Short mmCIF file of C-alpha atoms and ligand atoms in Angstrom, two decimals:
data_model
loop_
_atom_site.label_atom_id
_atom_site.label_comp_id
_atom_site.label_asym_id
_atom_site.label_seq_id
_atom_site.Cartn_x
_atom_site.Cartn_y
_atom_site.Cartn_z
CA MET D 9 -1.48 -28.01 33.29
CA ALA D 10 -0.38 -25.33 30.84
CA LYS D 11 -3.03 -24.50 28.25
CA ASN D 12 -2.30 -25.69 24.75
CA LYS D 13 -1.44 -22.38 23.09
CA LYS D 14 -2.57 -21.91 19.48
CA LYS D 15 0.44 -21.75 17.17
CA GLN D 16 1.18 -18.23 15.99
CA THR D 17 0.95 -17.79 12.24
CA GLU D 18 3.46 -15.64 10.36
CA LEU D 19 0.75 -13.01 10.06
CA ASP D 20 0.15 -13.08 13.85
CA LYS D 21 3.85 -12.40 14.36
CA ILE D 22 3.80 -9.44 11.98
CA VAL D 23 0.66 -8.01 13.62
CA SER D 24 2.32 -8.32 17.00
CA LEU D 25 5.56 -6.69 15.81
CA CYS D 26 3.54 -3.83 14.26
CA ARG D 27 1.83 -3.15 17.55
CA ARG D 28 4.91 -3.61 19.74
CA ARG D 29 7.13 -1.33 17.67
CA GLY D 30 4.58 1.32 16.74
CA PHE D 31 3.82 0.56 13.10
CA ILE D 32 0.08 -0.09 13.25
CA PHE D 33 -2.55 -0.09 16.00
CA GLN D 34 -6.21 -1.06 15.91
CA SER D 35 -8.45 2.01 15.75
CA SER D 36 -10.01 3.09 19.06
CA GLU D 37 -8.09 0.38 20.87
CA ILE D 38 -8.69 1.80 24.37
CA TYR D 39 -12.44 1.36 23.73
CA GLY D 40 -12.08 -2.25 22.69
CA GLY D 41 -11.13 -1.52 19.07
CA LEU D 42 -13.11 -0.81 15.92
CA ASN D 43 -13.10 -3.60 13.35
CA GLY D 44 -11.78 -2.77 9.91
CA ALA D 45 -10.06 0.48 10.89
CA TYR D 46 -6.40 1.04 11.78
CA ASP D 47 -4.11 3.78 13.03
CA TYR D 48 -0.60 4.14 11.65
CA GLY D 49 1.90 4.82 14.42
CA PRO D 50 5.23 6.67 14.20
CA LEU D 51 6.97 4.00 12.09
CA GLY D 52 3.87 2.93 10.15
CA VAL D 53 3.07 6.39 8.88
CA GLN D 54 6.67 6.83 7.72
CA LEU D 55 6.62 3.48 5.91
CA LYS D 56 3.28 4.37 4.29
CA ASN D 57 4.56 7.81 3.27
CA ASN D 58 7.69 6.28 1.76
CA ILE D 59 5.64 3.92 -0.42
CA ARG D 60 3.26 6.75 -1.33
CA ASP D 61 6.18 9.01 -2.33
CA LEU D 62 7.83 6.31 -4.44
CA TRP D 63 4.55 5.69 -6.29
CA TRP D 64 3.92 9.39 -6.80
CA LYS D 65 7.45 9.98 -8.10
CA GLU D 66 7.23 6.96 -10.38
CA MET D 67 3.86 7.90 -11.85
CA THR D 68 4.16 11.69 -12.15
CA GLN D 69 7.81 12.78 -12.11
CA MET D 70 9.02 9.81 -14.18
CA HIS D 71 6.14 9.99 -16.68
CA ASP D 72 5.81 13.42 -18.26
CA ASP D 73 2.42 12.42 -19.72
CA ILE D 74 0.82 12.04 -16.26
CA VAL D 75 -0.52 14.85 -14.08
CA GLY D 76 -1.71 14.71 -10.48
CA LEU D 77 -5.04 15.34 -8.79
CA ASP D 78 -6.45 15.39 -5.28
CA ALA D 79 -10.24 15.15 -5.50
CA SER D 80 -12.57 15.34 -2.51
CA ILE D 81 -13.83 12.28 -0.69
CA LEU D 82 -17.40 13.61 -0.67
CA MET D 83 -18.95 13.77 -4.11
CA ALA D 84 -22.42 14.33 -5.57
CA SER D 85 -24.57 11.19 -5.28
CA LYS D 86 -25.15 11.29 -9.03
CA VAL D 87 -21.50 10.28 -9.50
CA TRP D 88 -22.24 6.91 -7.93
CA GLU D 89 -25.47 6.50 -9.86
CA ALA D 90 -23.55 7.09 -13.08
CA SER D 91 -20.68 4.79 -12.14
CA GLY D 92 -23.06 1.99 -11.22
CA HIS D 93 -21.91 1.80 -7.59
CA ILE D 94 -25.37 2.49 -6.14
CA LYS D 95 -26.91 -0.32 -8.16
CA ASN D 96 -24.11 -2.83 -8.41
CA PHE D 97 -21.48 -2.27 -5.74
CA SER D 98 -22.56 -5.02 -3.46
CA ASP D 99 -21.57 -8.41 -2.16
CA PRO D 100 -24.09 -11.22 -1.61
CA MET D 101 -24.35 -11.64 2.18
CA VAL D 102 -25.88 -14.17 4.55
CA ASP D 103 -26.66 -13.69 8.24
CA CYS D 104 -26.64 -16.41 10.87
CA LYS D 105 -30.13 -16.28 12.40
CA GLU D 106 -28.76 -17.55 15.73
CA CYS D 107 -25.68 -15.42 16.48
CA LYS D 108 -26.40 -12.59 13.98
CA SER D 109 -22.92 -12.84 12.43
CA ARG D 110 -22.75 -11.73 8.82
CA PHE D 111 -20.66 -13.40 6.10
CA ARG D 112 -19.94 -12.98 2.42
CA ALA D 113 -21.93 -15.76 0.76
CA ASP D 114 -19.08 -16.49 -1.66
CA GLN D 115 -16.57 -16.94 1.15
CA ILE D 116 -18.20 -19.60 3.31
CA ASP D 117 -19.74 -23.03 2.82
CA LEU D 118 -23.48 -22.42 3.10
CA GLU D 119 -24.13 -26.12 3.75
CA ALA D 120 -21.77 -26.19 6.76
CA PRO D 121 -22.60 -25.02 10.31
CA CYS D 122 -22.08 -21.33 11.19
CA PRO D 123 -18.32 -20.84 11.71
CA VAL D 124 -18.96 -18.55 14.71
CA CYS D 125 -21.66 -20.31 16.79
CA GLY D 126 -21.75 -23.72 15.11
CA SER D 127 -25.55 -23.64 14.49
CA LYS D 128 -26.83 -25.78 11.65
CA ASP D 129 -29.11 -24.51 8.83
CA SER D 130 -29.06 -21.05 10.37
CA PHE D 131 -28.16 -18.91 7.35
CA THR D 132 -30.59 -16.49 5.73
CA GLU D 133 -30.93 -16.45 1.95
CA PRO D 134 -28.05 -14.49 0.34
CA ARG D 135 -28.97 -10.85 -0.25
CA ASP D 136 -27.08 -7.95 -1.71
CA PHE D 137 -25.36 -5.61 0.70
CA ASN D 138 -24.13 -2.29 -0.65
CA LEU D 139 -20.56 -1.60 0.38
CA MET D 140 -20.80 2.20 0.32
CA PHE D 141 -20.98 4.19 3.54
CA GLN D 142 -23.88 6.58 3.42
CA THR D 143 -24.08 9.89 5.23
CA HIS D 144 -25.82 13.27 4.99
CA ILE D 145 -24.54 16.66 4.00
CA GLY D 146 -25.98 19.95 5.23
CA ALA D 147 -28.68 20.59 7.80
CA ASN D 148 -31.45 18.47 6.23
CA SER D 149 -31.60 14.73 6.57
CA GLY D 150 -33.93 14.07 3.61
CA SER D 151 -32.94 11.99 0.59
CA ALA D 152 -31.71 15.12 -1.24
CA SER D 153 -28.87 15.44 1.27
CA GLU D 154 -27.81 11.77 1.06
CA ILE D 155 -24.21 11.30 0.02
CA TYR D 156 -21.58 8.58 0.18
CA LEU D 157 -17.98 8.27 1.26
CA ARG D 158 -16.17 7.38 -1.97
CA PRO D 159 -15.48 3.65 -2.37
CA GLU D 160 -12.71 4.33 -4.91
CA THR D 161 -10.63 7.34 -5.92
CA ALA D 162 -11.08 6.72 -9.66
CA GLN D 163 -14.40 8.55 -10.04
CA GLY D 164 -12.77 11.77 -8.80
CA ILE D 165 -10.50 11.50 -11.81
CA TYR D 166 -13.28 10.81 -14.34
CA VAL D 167 -15.41 13.72 -13.22
CA ASN D 168 -12.39 16.04 -13.52
CA PHE D 169 -11.36 14.80 -16.96
CA ARG D 170 -12.72 17.89 -18.77
CA ASN D 171 -11.41 20.26 -16.08
CA VAL D 172 -7.89 18.90 -16.52
CA VAL D 173 -8.07 18.98 -20.34
CA ASP D 174 -9.43 22.54 -20.33
CA SER D 175 -7.01 23.92 -17.74
CA SER D 176 -3.72 22.13 -18.51
CA ARG D 177 -1.76 21.62 -21.68
CA VAL D 178 -2.30 17.86 -21.66
CA GLN D 179 -3.03 16.05 -24.89
CA ILE D 180 -4.21 12.51 -25.37
CA PRO D 181 -2.63 10.13 -24.57
CA PHE D 182 -2.18 11.27 -20.97
CA GLY D 183 -2.91 10.08 -17.45
CA ILE D 184 -4.18 11.50 -14.17
CA ALA D 185 -2.78 10.08 -10.93
CA GLN D 186 -4.27 10.32 -7.48
CA ILE D 187 -3.66 8.99 -3.98
CA GLY D 188 -6.31 9.15 -1.30
CA LYS D 189 -8.66 7.52 1.16
CA SER D 190 -11.49 5.24 0.11
CA PHE D 191 -14.16 3.61 2.22
CA ARG D 192 -16.00 0.31 1.89
CA ASN D 193 -18.27 -1.29 4.42
CA GLU D 194 -16.40 -4.59 4.16
CA ILE D 195 -17.92 -7.47 6.04
CA THR D 196 -14.93 -9.75 6.04
CA THR D 197 -12.15 -7.64 7.52
CA LYS D 198 -9.80 -10.40 8.62
CA ASN D 199 -6.10 -10.47 7.67
CA PHE D 200 -5.11 -7.27 9.45
CA ILE D 201 -4.93 -4.24 7.12
CA PHE D 202 -5.38 -6.33 3.95
CA ARG D 203 -9.08 -5.54 3.71
CA SER D 204 -10.22 -2.65 5.86
CA CYS D 205 -13.22 -0.32 5.80
CA GLU D 206 -11.05 2.78 5.55
CA PHE D 207 -8.01 2.44 3.31
CA GLU D 208 -5.89 4.33 0.81
CA GLN D 209 -5.62 3.83 -2.91
CA MET D 210 -3.08 4.91 -5.52
CA GLU D 211 -4.86 5.08 -8.86
CA MET D 212 -4.01 6.28 -12.34
CA GLN D 213 -6.37 6.56 -15.28
CA PHE D 214 -4.63 6.72 -18.64
CA PHE D 215 -6.81 8.30 -21.36
CA CYS D 216 -6.11 7.24 -24.92
CA LYS D 217 -7.67 7.04 -28.36
CA PRO D 218 -10.03 4.07 -28.77
CA GLY D 219 -7.95 1.26 -30.22
CA ASP D 220 -4.71 2.58 -28.73
CA ASP D 221 -5.68 0.88 -25.47
CA GLU D 222 -4.38 -2.30 -27.14
CA LYS D 223 -0.93 -0.76 -26.93
CA TRP D 224 -1.22 0.97 -23.54
CA PHE D 225 -2.70 -1.96 -21.65
CA PRO D 226 0.42 -4.18 -21.98
CA TYR D 227 2.62 -1.11 -21.48
CA TRP D 228 1.04 -0.31 -18.11
CA ARG D 229 1.09 -3.93 -16.98
CA GLU D 230 4.80 -4.00 -17.63
CA GLN D 231 5.37 -0.64 -15.90
CA ARG D 232 3.46 -1.61 -12.79
CA MET D 233 5.29 -4.89 -12.29
CA ALA D 234 8.62 -3.08 -12.81
CA PHE D 235 7.64 -0.66 -10.04
CA TYR D 236 7.56 -3.46 -7.48
CA GLU D 237 10.99 -4.59 -8.58
CA LYS D 238 12.25 -1.04 -7.97
CA MET D 239 10.61 -1.16 -4.54
CA GLY D 240 12.85 -4.12 -3.80
CA ILE D 241 10.03 -6.67 -3.53
CA ARG D 242 11.01 -10.31 -4.16
CA MET D 243 9.85 -10.95 -7.72
CA ASP D 244 9.18 -14.64 -7.13
CA HIS D 245 6.47 -13.51 -4.70
CA LEU D 246 4.55 -11.62 -7.41
CA ARG D 247 2.49 -12.99 -10.28
CA TRP D 248 -0.23 -12.04 -12.72
CA HIS D 249 -3.81 -13.24 -12.60
CA GLN D 250 -5.97 -12.52 -15.64
CA HIS D 251 -9.68 -12.08 -14.91
CA GLY D 252 -11.80 -14.86 -16.36
CA PRO D 253 -15.18 -14.14 -18.03
CA LYS D 254 -17.02 -14.42 -14.69
CA GLU D 255 -14.74 -11.95 -12.88
CA LEU D 256 -14.57 -9.37 -15.65
CA ALA D 257 -16.85 -6.33 -15.24
CA PHE D 258 -19.40 -6.28 -18.07
CA TYR D 259 -17.91 -3.10 -19.60
CA ALA D 260 -14.24 -4.10 -19.19
CA LYS D 261 -12.25 -5.31 -22.16
CA ASP D 262 -9.60 -7.05 -20.10
CA ALA D 263 -8.24 -7.02 -16.54
CA TYR D 264 -5.23 -8.41 -14.74
CA ASP D 265 -4.43 -8.44 -11.04
CA ILE D 266 -0.94 -8.34 -9.64
CA GLU D 267 -1.02 -10.90 -6.85
CA TYR D 268 1.46 -11.14 -4.00
CA ASN D 269 2.26 -14.25 -2.02
CA PHE D 270 1.52 -12.85 1.46
CA VAL D 271 2.63 -14.78 4.52
CA GLU D 272 0.78 -17.79 5.92
CA PRO D 273 -2.22 -18.11 6.19
CA MET D 274 -3.00 -15.56 3.47
CA GLN D 275 -0.86 -16.76 0.54
CA TRP D 276 -1.64 -15.36 -2.97
CA GLN D 277 -3.94 -12.35 -2.89
CA GLU D 278 -4.66 -9.31 -5.04
CA LEU D 279 -2.36 -6.34 -4.58
CA GLU D 280 -3.22 -4.18 -7.57
CA GLY D 281 -5.49 -4.26 -10.61
CA VAL D 282 -4.64 -3.13 -14.13
CA HIS D 283 -7.86 -2.73 -16.07
CA SER D 284 -8.81 -1.90 -19.62
CA ARG D 285 -12.08 -0.05 -18.97
CA THR D 286 -13.05 1.21 -22.44
CA ASP D 287 -15.04 4.48 -22.53
CA TYR D 288 -17.55 3.20 -19.98
CA ASP D 289 -17.08 5.72 -17.16
CA LEU D 290 -16.85 8.84 -19.30
CA THR D 291 -19.84 7.71 -21.37
CA GLN D 292 -21.87 7.14 -18.20
CA HIS D 293 -20.95 10.58 -16.85
CA SER D 294 -21.84 12.16 -20.22
CA LYS D 295 -25.31 10.58 -19.91
CA PHE D 296 -25.90 11.45 -16.27
CA CYS D 297 -24.56 15.02 -16.20
CA GLY D 298 -25.79 15.93 -19.69
CA LYS D 299 -22.40 17.27 -20.83
CA GLN D 300 -20.32 15.33 -23.34
CA GLN D 301 -17.12 14.11 -21.65
CA ASP D 302 -15.30 13.90 -24.96
CA TYR D 303 -12.03 15.07 -26.45
CA LEU D 304 -11.27 17.03 -29.60
CA ASP D 305 -7.93 16.10 -31.10
CA PRO D 306 -6.19 19.41 -31.91
CA VAL D 307 -4.25 17.88 -34.82
CA THR D 308 -6.66 15.50 -36.53
CA HIS D 309 -9.86 17.28 -35.33
CA GLU D 310 -11.37 13.90 -34.48
CA LYS D 311 -13.83 13.96 -31.58
CA TYR D 312 -14.19 10.93 -29.35
CA ILE D 313 -14.72 9.70 -25.81
CA PRO D 314 -11.32 8.35 -24.78
CA TYR D 315 -10.65 4.80 -23.68
CA VAL D 316 -9.12 4.26 -20.26
CA VAL D 317 -6.42 1.94 -18.98
CA GLU D 318 -6.38 2.12 -15.20
CA THR D 319 -3.81 1.03 -12.65
CA SER D 320 -5.38 0.66 -9.22
CA ALA D 321 -3.26 -0.21 -6.19
CA GLY D 322 -4.00 -0.23 -2.49
CA LEU D 323 -1.51 1.89 -0.54
CA THR D 324 -2.38 0.33 2.80
CA ARG D 325 -2.35 -3.11 1.16
CA ASN D 326 1.12 -2.23 -0.15
CA VAL D 327 2.18 -1.49 3.44
CA LEU D 328 1.16 -5.02 4.45
CA MET D 329 2.94 -6.43 1.43
CA ALA D 330 6.14 -4.53 2.31
CA LEU D 331 5.98 -5.84 5.89
CA CYS D 332 5.34 -9.44 4.80
CA ASP D 333 8.09 -9.26 2.20
CA ALA D 334 10.60 -7.87 4.68
CA TYR D 335 9.81 -10.06 7.71
CA ASP D 336 12.40 -12.64 8.59
CA GLU D 337 13.49 -14.67 11.59
CA GLU D 338 17.12 -15.64 11.22
CA VAL D 339 18.64 -18.35 13.34
CA LEU D 340 22.15 -17.27 14.31
CA THR D 341 24.79 -19.44 15.89
CA THR D 342 26.56 -17.50 18.61
CA GLU D 343 29.03 -18.40 21.35
CA LYS D 344 26.10 -18.84 23.73
CA GLY D 345 24.20 -21.14 21.36
CA GLU D 346 21.42 -20.50 18.89
CA ASP D 347 19.75 -17.13 18.77
CA VAL D 348 16.87 -15.82 16.66
CA ARG D 349 17.22 -12.41 15.03
CA THR D 350 13.95 -10.80 13.91
CA VAL D 351 14.72 -8.50 11.02
CA LEU D 352 12.76 -6.48 8.48
CA HIS D 353 14.70 -6.47 5.21
CA PHE D 354 13.11 -3.29 3.83
CA HIS D 355 14.72 -1.72 0.79
CA PRO D 356 16.57 1.31 2.28
CA ASN D 357 14.17 3.62 0.39
CA LEU D 358 11.21 2.10 2.27
CA ALA D 359 12.74 1.90 5.74
CA PRO D 360 11.06 4.28 8.22
CA VAL D 361 14.42 4.92 9.90
CA LYS D 362 17.33 4.85 7.52
CA VAL D 363 20.29 5.59 9.77
CA ALA D 364 20.64 5.02 13.52
CA VAL D 365 23.48 6.66 15.40
CA LEU D 366 24.61 4.83 18.51
CA PRO D 367 27.39 5.97 20.86
CA LEU D 368 29.37 3.03 22.29
CA VAL D 369 29.82 4.88 25.58
CA LYS D 370 28.02 7.87 27.04
CA LYS D 371 30.88 9.56 28.85
CA ASP D 372 33.89 11.65 27.78
CA GLY D 373 31.90 13.58 25.19
CA ILE D 374 31.20 10.51 23.01
CA ALA D 375 27.42 10.81 23.38
CA GLU D 376 27.58 14.50 22.45
CA MET D 377 29.65 13.72 19.35
CA ALA D 378 27.16 11.02 18.31
CA LYS D 379 24.20 13.34 18.84
CA GLU D 380 25.88 16.01 16.75
CA LEU D 381 26.54 13.49 13.98
CA GLU D 382 22.91 12.34 14.05
CA GLN D 383 21.71 15.93 13.75
CA SER D 384 23.99 16.58 10.81
CA LEU D 385 22.60 13.50 8.98
CA ARG D 386 18.96 14.57 9.38
CA GLU D 387 19.07 16.79 6.33
CA GLU D 388 19.80 13.71 4.21
CA PHE D 389 18.03 10.78 5.88
CA PRO D 390 15.38 9.88 8.45
CA THR D 391 17.61 9.22 11.48
CA PHE D 392 17.32 7.88 15.01
CA TYR D 393 19.56 8.37 18.03
CA ASP D 394 19.79 5.70 20.73
CA GLN D 395 22.23 5.60 23.63
CA GLY D 396 20.36 3.18 25.90
CA GLY D 397 21.52 -0.39 26.62
CA ALA D 398 24.11 -2.83 25.32
CA ILE D 399 25.15 -2.26 21.72
CA GLY D 400 24.03 -5.75 20.65
CA ARG D 401 20.55 -5.08 21.96
CA ARG D 402 20.44 -1.69 20.27
CA TYR D 403 21.38 -3.30 16.94
CA ARG D 404 18.59 -5.85 17.37
CA ARG D 405 16.04 -3.14 18.05
CA MET D 406 17.07 -1.46 14.81
CA ASP D 407 16.99 -4.78 12.88
CA GLU D 408 13.45 -5.37 14.09
CA ILE D 409 12.19 -2.10 12.60
CA GLY D 410 14.23 -2.54 9.42
CA THR D 411 16.88 0.19 9.86
CA PRO D 412 19.42 -0.61 7.13
CA TYR D 413 22.38 1.37 8.53
CA CYS D 414 23.70 1.77 12.08
CA VAL D 415 26.63 4.04 12.88
CA THR D 416 28.59 3.70 16.11
CA VAL D 417 30.72 6.44 17.61
CA ASP D 418 33.53 5.55 20.05
CA TYR D 419 36.87 6.77 21.47
CA ASP D 420 38.62 6.33 18.12
CA THR D 421 36.13 8.72 16.56
CA LYS D 422 37.52 11.39 18.85
CA GLU D 423 41.04 10.63 17.67
CA ASP D 424 40.63 10.14 13.93
CA ASN D 425 37.05 11.11 12.99
CA THR D 426 36.17 7.60 11.86
CA VAL D 427 32.96 5.70 12.68
CA THR D 428 31.75 2.11 12.33
CA LEU D 429 29.01 1.57 9.75
CA ARG D 430 27.01 -1.62 10.21
CA PHE D 431 24.84 -3.11 7.47
CA ARG D 432 21.56 -4.64 8.63
CA ASP D 433 21.32 -7.61 6.26
CA SER D 434 24.89 -8.91 6.39
CA MET D 435 25.64 -7.47 9.86
CA GLU D 436 29.02 -6.60 8.32
CA GLN D 437 30.84 -3.64 9.86
CA VAL D 438 33.26 -1.24 8.17
CA ARG D 439 35.33 1.57 9.60
CA ILE D 440 35.10 4.74 7.51
CA PRO D 441 35.84 8.46 7.89
CA MET D 442 32.81 10.39 9.11
CA SER D 443 33.12 12.64 6.07
CA GLU D 444 32.39 9.66 3.77
CA LEU D 445 29.30 8.49 5.61
CA VAL D 446 26.63 10.23 3.52
CA ALA D 447 28.16 9.21 0.20
CA THR D 448 28.70 5.60 1.37
CA ILE D 449 25.08 5.26 2.52
CA LYS D 450 23.76 6.78 -0.69
CA GLU D 451 25.90 4.48 -2.81
CA SER D 452 24.86 1.44 -0.79
CA THR D 453 21.18 2.40 -1.16
CA LYS D 454 21.57 2.77 -4.91
CA ASN D 455 23.16 -0.66 -5.23
CA TYR D 456 20.97 -2.38 -2.65
CA LYS D 457 20.11 -5.97 -3.52
CA ARG D 458 18.37 -8.24 -1.11
CA LYS D 459 20.13 -11.56 -0.63
P1 ATP G 528 -11.08 -7.26 -3.59
O1 ATP G 528 -11.45 -8.26 -4.64
O2 ATP G 528 -9.83 -7.60 -2.80
O3 ATP G 528 -12.21 -6.80 -2.73
P2 ATP G 528 -11.37 -5.30 -5.59
O4 ATP G 528 -11.11 -6.12 -6.81
O5 ATP G 528 -12.74 -4.92 -5.22
O6 ATP G 528 -10.63 -5.96 -4.36
P3 ATP G 528 -10.55 -2.81 -6.61
O7 ATP G 528 -11.88 -2.22 -6.51
O8 ATP G 528 -10.01 -3.18 -7.97
O9 ATP G 528 -10.44 -4.05 -5.64
O10 ATP G 528 -9.52 -1.87 -5.83
C1 ATP G 528 -8.19 -1.68 -6.27
C2 ATP G 528 -7.21 -1.96 -5.16
O11 ATP G 528 -7.60 -1.26 -3.97
C3 ATP G 528 -7.12 -3.41 -4.74
O12 ATP G 528 -6.23 -4.12 -5.58
C4 ATP G 528 -6.60 -3.31 -3.33
O13 ATP G 528 -5.18 -3.16 -3.33
C5 ATP G 528 -7.22 -2.02 -2.83
N1 ATP G 528 -8.40 -2.31 -2.00
C6 ATP G 528 -9.66 -2.54 -2.41
N2 ATP G 528 -10.47 -2.75 -1.37
C7 ATP G 528 -9.70 -2.65 -0.26
C8 ATP G 528 -9.96 -2.74 1.15
N3 ATP G 528 -11.17 -2.98 1.61
N4 ATP G 528 -8.93 -2.58 2.00
C9 ATP G 528 -7.68 -2.31 1.55
N5 ATP G 528 -7.38 -2.21 0.25
C10 ATP G 528 -8.37 -2.36 -0.66
#
């Protein structure tokens, strides 16, 4: 008798598509895989770079009061003493005494049997587990050489606050933006790349005069939500969650998360945080390094430690959001009956391949013409050339990786220099002169609206 197969969740289907089509692989897969770490394949890295570039453009190019930074991952241990990460950056954990599995105490029912081995009353008392990865720098292994992989990019910005003020022409209010890797020894790493041990963050700290944070905090909340709309994300899948008194860090004035309704079984989860952090971090660094991290207003001559409004998004978590938002299985009625089309409805600006060029036949110079066209489009768009297999199957392969535009070249192209442009979402096809292709695709991208 056939085994009763467990029903695939939406997330399972996305994980499987990511692997099959080269978006995301488990790290060290040939050695059995490393939990909580992932490798971005040819399409995944392009998708991630596209999101990264959109964020960077939005935050720096489109805001003339924000400058960029790329701080190192390794920082002096004192940074993490000052920030409170060494003392406080921990989750309460319990171990199962029988199977040695470890769980976050706030994520399981401590009265229930162990979810892995089923043992009863087998949990240890909850104890704090620091999430920072520790390592050593230099030849000595004593405590003086102990350092940490950064668990957030933000501290790299705080410790460079004075450097940026002293070396650039910035004046408060201004922000510093940064994208980079962060590391957390997460215990619960389920849900694919949602929560991993190595991930990327896109953070911006906006420095303002104490009191003016009241104005900048709503401003940045509004800006950040608008960004996702520009990214083409379905707005009814995004919402705000304000931190209650128990969630709010003791120094924070206010905090909101942008939550996204990920696919089943994840549902609503945090995507980005917008936090009003007061002068906490700069005050702490002033105390720990012994140098005032303050600002002298060149006009009013007031001296103060600025307040900070921070926007903190996960880049890799954004990749998962983009995949979940785009994933669709459409049931099509064809002459042969019902057919399912798997399609990723990425906004054209996010799509790893934007234009695919497909010759309808290989002979009589058609393939050569198509290849030439594909090469000429490379300057403008990420392209892909595919001459293998039936055209219907080639379209489907492109739909599955979210390619918004397919161009076919045929005998008529030879005669009149026209091509067929096919749109991914509507599957509509139009015949246009080759010379109008670039402009048509650009126009369509500009006006793109997901149905
Ligand atoms: P969570 O409650 O999900 O652990 P957090 O509140 O600790 O997250 P922050 O420290 O505010 O998260 O980090 C800012 C953003 O960085 C998060 O909104 C998320 O997008 C991303 N992020 C944090 N931890 C991880 C992780 N382990 N894997 C992937 N992304 C992460």
